[in-house]
Amino acid sequence: MKILGKSQIGYEISDSFSSGKENSFKTFDPILNCENSFEIYESSDNDINLAVQKAKKSFSEFSSINGKIRAGFLLKIAEKLDLNRLFLKEIYCLESALPDNRAEIELNRTIHQLNEFANLISQENWNFCSEQKVDFGRKHNPKPHLQKYLQALGTVVVFGASNFPFAYSTIGGDSASALAAGCPVIVKSHPMHAGTGDLVAQLVLEAAIETNMPDGIFSNLNSNGIELGQKLILHKDIKAVGFTGSFMGGMSIYRLAQNREEPIPVFAEMGSVNPIFIFESVLETNGLVSQLVNSIQLNAGQFCTNPGLIILVETPKSVAFVEDLKVLLGRQDSQAMLHPNIFKKYSENAGKIENLESVLQLVKTKDLKANFSYPKLSFCSSKTFLESEHLQEEVFGAHSLIVSCKNELEFLKISEYLKGQLTASIFSNEEDLVRNSDFLKQINQKVGRLIWNGIPTGVEVCESMTHGGPFPATTDSRFTAVGKDAIFRFLRPITYQNFSTKILNLLIS
Amino acid sequence: MKILGKSQIGYEISDSFSSGKENSFKTFDPILNCENSFEIYESSDNDINLAVQKAKKSFSEFSSINGKIRAGFLLKIAEKLDLNRLFLKEIYCLESALPDNRAEIELNRTIHQLNEFANLISQENWNFCSEQKVDFGRKHNPKPHLQKYLQALGTVVVFGASNFPFAYSTIGGDSASALAAGCPVIVKSHPMHAGTGDLVAQLVLEAAIETNMPDGIFSNLNSNGIELGQKLILHKDIKAVGFTGSFMGGMSIYRLAQNREEPIPVFAEMGSVNPIFIFESVLETNGLVSQLVNSIQLNAGQFCTNPGLIILVETPKSVAFVEDLKVLLGRQDSQAMLHPNIFKKYSENAGKIENLESVLQLVKTKDLKANFSYPKLSFCSSKTFLESEHLQEEVFGAHSLIVSCKNELEFLKISEYLKGQLTASIFSNEEDLVRNSDFLKQINQKVGRLIWNGIPTGVEVCESMTHGGPFPATTDSRFTAVGKDAIFRFLRPITYQNFSTKILNLLIS
């Protein structure tokens, strides 16, 4: 297999390239600090229109085929990802600077997600909700026969995430859940790993052909700019959007979609600072410092669940704890970030915090090699934190800010002040929380996942996971991006009243 | 009991009236064509702020009390509605011109809804979703213990509906489901039946006091203008909105809410034309004509599920059918509409359609008495219908448009052309639908409820109901406004990782 670098529009490969001057781009190898060799062509307006038109045409058939058959398609994709593991990982690493073991974990996760959604829709009647039997016994007004089912929304646009080239991009969680639901998917491939996306898209489409899926259920479009995505969102035949990325990117997509003549659901996961509250009683727990350091610096901190805030009460013990943290984090090696732009942003955003007079820099190793970042640790008082709103903005990368409180009561104040988060962690014993139940109830209102004595990184992919949370962590806290329930973002209920089995079978198979 | 006419803000009755010139208004008796005697005072900005502040303060306690205890509150409201039946119905009829039997049905429905939501949250662990047990067996990376629960969103603003003073207003489906979820509710009372709303709110608050609910979980605000609602939606501490009403009203609320700094979920049910497709084979079914006429003219057609479009193929049989429909509908008496403004809008909107050259008026009895409308029936070709988009706009009232097709294939075209609908009905035999499965699949994409050989009015309140549908019927087709599932509009998942039972019990009771 080789990188095509062209729009894959259902079963067609585009020949029409954008008419702009720069009609192609290259991805970047952050480790070698140079462009990768292969060319990626910008998708044209024709490509967009053809992709949307084909998707629309395929929808009725794709959404009404039996779940087991659609599951066969997902399983076939998983099989092909597994078979092409080596080449996929090679390009993944070239385009992301992430190490091979991470590529391996992420590919396994992607395969696992496909298998899980396949399992879900293989279950007999997976899309059945409930039934009310007819009841002629009710006077004047007999109860009708009602059968409620779930139905796909229509074509979904998926925006790939920079930090998950496999698991939250081309055929990651958003695409897998949308396809499982019966929605055709058009991927706006992430330009930083467009080569990986191109390869994965080829495998998805091979799997679609081999399992006799209708043409148009999947397309992969490329662009290094933002206009392609905007045009997709504004296309009247797009019915929902999945996005994982920055607050700015997510909100611009959300606003566009909500101000359409027909607003459409957008699930945008926009990251968070994932506060870690640490109580005095557990500061000397064995391994706590190294657990935190591992979580902060894992893959250069490029996770939406990276712990960006550590909140504790200033005591002799906590001063020693911070010192240990500082020493261990200071010993960590530098790691290449996903892309020069991400490296630059990391330096800028961490710099903005570090340069504040009221913020102390505890670990501030100079990043000497292009694209390679060291972890950074800053420190401020609760007063400073509560006075400067931007201190709770995410710094994408291995930066954490320690917030030092005067007493436990300030944990409540900080939790009231915090915006919505994907996660919060509390390191404590039981008595600490019984004593501070107001704090516990307050932080509960701000998060999608609350962790006791554990780090936020390492999102378990299962039904009981919530990867979501109140705004600005996501644009809709009622859904999750990870786990089986992610499919509900792309399904709607429909009730069939007084339908015979024969007719219902024309719609639900 | 008597009408207070003042803002009820939790357990306080407001003394601060709006500073504007016209600081009070009166509701209207459409039958007598005169104002009702009692005065309703405009809520002030202070009232808004106090209501939101109290609601916010009550949230943590209200959302975390045991479901059975919150259910007791809902049951107590239902009991009080039942006990005050006579007076409530009297004011209801004075303010809406709806007949006593309708008031009775609607009050029973309101009580039923409260009981159903009380039943739901009385179930042990009603808000529990799923659990993943800890598994240390997994190498390197043990599975964490995850428990997923549903959690209330926060304060919900409910806009009362003009046509459901009981069942979709003060303590109607939106308020009942939000309170069941654990969300404090602030009602913007509908100005056309502010007296009824005032009485119902008193009973809700009495019930809250008697069942020891925290102060602030329910407030009722009054205004004859739109600014109060706008200010509520824009208040940063409001977390969701429920609305039932017109497309224009719903969309202005939706746009406001989505363009806030923090966008919030809005479920707006904005009505539809509820197309009825009739196949040749069933035209001579006994009672079909009278079934349709009953549905069209029930309570002056003032239902969001009123059948506004009847689509059939032109044949000798269908010509005779239309003639029968015309004769029977022409014999119906006039009925008072909800309000002079609604009567005026009905005349204007029906007039716009009737006055088109390409539209024939089949039943066009002159409305001679103020506020009393006769049913109207118009007729056009499929060609005309497909060429003028506004012919599929809802005329609120007893107006239906017959669309005459050349052949069955045009049913497909029309279903493609139709916007999203709450319901569609198909009158046919099985063979008709087997032969026209493309049409069936197409109309399936457009509706929240598909009815075979039945009329759309008479929305059954049960778990299997979907009262919702693709835009513009609602702003989010993934939810329903009727039935138990309506509660999901106001709940979000949250995952507790590695929590001990003791700590979890501080949050979930």
mmCIF file with all atom_site columns, C-alpha atoms in Angstrom, chain A residues 117-175:
data_model
loop_
_atom_site.group_PDB
_atom_site.id
_atom_site.type_symbol
_atom_site.label_atom_id
_atom_site.label_alt_id
_atom_site.label_comp_id
_atom_site.label_asym_id
_atom_site.label_entity_id
_atom_site.label_seq_id
_atom_site.pdbx_PDB_ins_code
_atom_site.Cartn_x
_atom_site.Cartn_y
_atom_site.Cartn_z
_atom_site.occupancy
_atom_site.B_iso_or_equiv
_atom_site.pdbx_formal_charge
_atom_site.auth_seq_id
_atom_site.auth_comp_id
_atom_site.auth_asym_id
_atom_site.auth_atom_id
_atom_site.pdbx_PDB_model_num
ATOM 1  C CA . PHE A 1 117 ? -19.241 -0.850 18.279 1.00 0.00 ? 117 PHE A CA 1
ATOM 2  C CA . ALA A 1 118 ? -19.527 -3.937 16.060 1.00 0.00 ? 118 ALA A CA 1
ATOM 3  C CA . ASN A 1 119 ? -20.535 -5.958 19.138 1.00 0.00 ? 119 ASN A CA 1
ATOM 4  C CA . LEU A 1 120 ? -23.106 -3.389 20.102 1.00 0.00 ? 120 LEU A CA 1
ATOM 5  C CA . ILE A 1 121 ? -24.883 -3.287 16.740 1.00 0.00 ? 121 ILE A CA 1
ATOM 6  C CA . SER A 1 122 ? -24.619 -7.063 16.302 1.00 0.00 ? 122 SER A CA 1
ATOM 7  C CA . GLN A 1 123 ? -27.023 -7.547 19.162 1.00 0.00 ? 123 GLN A CA 1
ATOM 8  C CA . GLU A 1 124 ? -30.510 -8.487 18.092 1.00 0.00 ? 124 GLU A CA 1
ATOM 9  C CA . ASN A 1 125 ? -32.683 -5.387 18.236 1.00 0.00 ? 125 ASN A CA 1
ATOM 10 C CA . TRP A 1 126 ? -29.796 -3.134 19.302 1.00 0.00 ? 126 TRP A CA 1
ATOM 11 C CA . ASN A 1 127 ? -31.762 -0.098 18.122 1.00 0.00 ? 127 ASN A CA 1
ATOM 12 C CA . PHE A 1 128 ? -35.043 -1.026 19.836 1.00 0.00 ? 128 PHE A CA 1
ATOM 13 C CA . CYS A 1 129 ? -35.988 1.208  22.771 1.00 0.00 ? 129 CYS A CA 1
ATOM 14 C CA . SER A 1 130 ? -39.419 0.233  24.065 1.00 0.00 ? 130 SER A CA 1
ATOM 15 C CA . GLU A 1 131 ? -42.917 -0.809 23.115 1.00 0.00 ? 131 GLU A CA 1
ATOM 16 C CA . GLN A 1 132 ? -46.420 -0.020 24.279 1.00 0.00 ? 132 GLN A CA 1
ATOM 17 C CA . LYS A 1 133 ? -48.930 -2.711 23.362 1.00 0.00 ? 133 LYS A CA 1
ATOM 18 C CA . VAL A 1 134 ? -52.315 -1.785 22.024 1.00 0.00 ? 134 VAL A CA 1
ATOM 19 C CA . ASP A 1 135 ? -55.029 -1.639 24.684 1.00 0.00 ? 135 ASP A CA 1
ATOM 20 C CA . PHE A 1 136 ? -58.628 -1.431 23.552 1.00 0.00 ? 136 PHE A CA 1
ATOM 21 C CA . GLY A 1 137 ? -59.708 -1.690 27.177 1.00 0.00 ? 137 GLY A CA 1
ATOM 22 C CA . ARG A 1 138 ? -59.158 1.996  27.784 1.00 0.00 ? 138 ARG A CA 1
ATOM 23 C CA . LYS A 1 139 ? -62.534 3.708  27.378 1.00 0.00 ? 139 LYS A CA 1
ATOM 24 C CA . HIS A 1 140 ? -63.122 6.193  24.518 1.00 0.00 ? 140 HIS A CA 1
ATOM 25 C CA . ASN A 1 141 ? -59.473 6.336  23.677 1.00 0.00 ? 141 ASN A CA 1
ATOM 26 C CA . PRO A 1 142 ? -57.722 2.964  23.206 1.00 0.00 ? 142 PRO A CA 1
ATOM 27 C CA . LYS A 1 143 ? -53.948 2.862  23.710 1.00 0.00 ? 143 LYS A CA 1
ATOM 28 C CA . PRO A 1 144 ? -52.186 2.685  20.336 1.00 0.00 ? 144 PRO A CA 1
ATOM 29 C CA . HIS A 1 145 ? -49.413 0.228  19.566 1.00 0.00 ? 145 HIS A CA 1
ATOM 30 C CA . LEU A 1 146 ? -46.141 2.167  19.797 1.00 0.00 ? 146 LEU A CA 1
ATOM 31 C CA . GLN A 1 147 ? -42.672 0.865  18.987 1.00 0.00 ? 147 GLN A CA 1
ATOM 32 C CA . LYS A 1 148 ? -39.724 3.132  19.581 1.00 0.00 ? 148 LYS A CA 1
ATOM 33 C CA . TYR A 1 149 ? -36.453 2.648  17.720 1.00 0.00 ? 149 TYR A CA 1
ATOM 34 C CA . LEU A 1 150 ? -33.223 4.540  17.227 1.00 0.00 ? 150 LEU A CA 1
ATOM 35 C CA . GLN A 1 151 ? -32.507 5.968  13.817 1.00 0.00 ? 151 GLN A CA 1
ATOM 36 C CA . ALA A 1 152 ? -29.309 7.460  12.345 1.00 0.00 ? 152 ALA A CA 1
ATOM 37 C CA . LEU A 1 153 ? -29.175 11.257 11.984 1.00 0.00 ? 153 LEU A CA 1
ATOM 38 C CA . GLY A 1 154 ? -27.633 11.463 8.504  1.00 0.00 ? 154 GLY A CA 1
ATOM 39 C CA . THR A 1 155 ? -24.188 12.394 7.219  1.00 0.00 ? 155 THR A CA 1
ATOM 40 C CA . VAL A 1 156 ? -21.635 13.195 9.931  1.00 0.00 ? 156 VAL A CA 1
ATOM 41 C CA . VAL A 1 157 ? -18.490 15.270 9.401  1.00 0.00 ? 157 VAL A CA 1
ATOM 42 C CA . VAL A 1 158 ? -15.560 14.162 11.551 1.00 0.00 ? 158 VAL A CA 1
ATOM 43 C CA . PHE A 1 159 ? -12.578 16.389 12.267 1.00 0.00 ? 159 PHE A CA 1
ATOM 44 C CA . GLY A 1 160 ? -9.449  14.422 13.083 1.00 0.00 ? 160 GLY A CA 1
ATOM 45 C CA . ALA A 1 161 ? -7.530  15.246 16.276 1.00 0.00 ? 161 ALA A CA 1
ATOM 46 C CA . SER A 1 162 ? -3.871  16.244 16.111 1.00 0.00 ? 162 SER A CA 1
ATOM 47 C CA . ASN A 1 163 ? -2.908  14.093 19.093 1.00 0.00 ? 163 ASN A CA 1
ATOM 48 C CA . PHE A 1 164 ? -4.729  10.879 18.170 1.00 0.00 ? 164 PHE A CA 1
ATOM 49 C CA . PRO A 1 165 ? -3.912  10.071 14.534 1.00 0.00 ? 165 PRO A CA 1
ATOM 50 C CA . PHE A 1 166 ? -5.485  6.633  14.942 1.00 0.00 ? 166 PHE A CA 1
ATOM 51 C CA . ALA A 1 167 ? -7.960  6.618  17.830 1.00 0.00 ? 167 ALA A CA 1
ATOM 52 C CA . TYR A 1 168 ? -9.567  10.075 17.331 1.00 0.00 ? 168 TYR A CA 1
ATOM 53 C CA . SER A 1 169 ? -9.119  10.680 13.634 1.00 0.00 ? 169 SER A CA 1
ATOM 54 C CA . THR A 1 170 ? -9.954  8.949  10.340 1.00 0.00 ? 170 THR A CA 1
ATOM 55 C CA . ILE A 1 171 ? -11.566 5.840  11.808 1.00 0.00 ? 171 ILE A CA 1
ATOM 56 C CA . GLY A 1 172 ? -11.317 6.772  15.473 1.00 0.00 ? 172 GLY A CA 1
ATOM 57 C CA . GLY A 1 173 ? -14.111 6.908  18.013 1.00 0.00 ? 173 GLY A CA 1
ATOM 58 C CA . ASP A 1 174 ? -16.185 9.569  16.243 1.00 0.00 ? 174 ASP A CA 1
ATOM 59 C CA . SER A 1 175 ? -16.144 7.838  12.855 1.00 0.00 ? 175 SER A CA 1
#
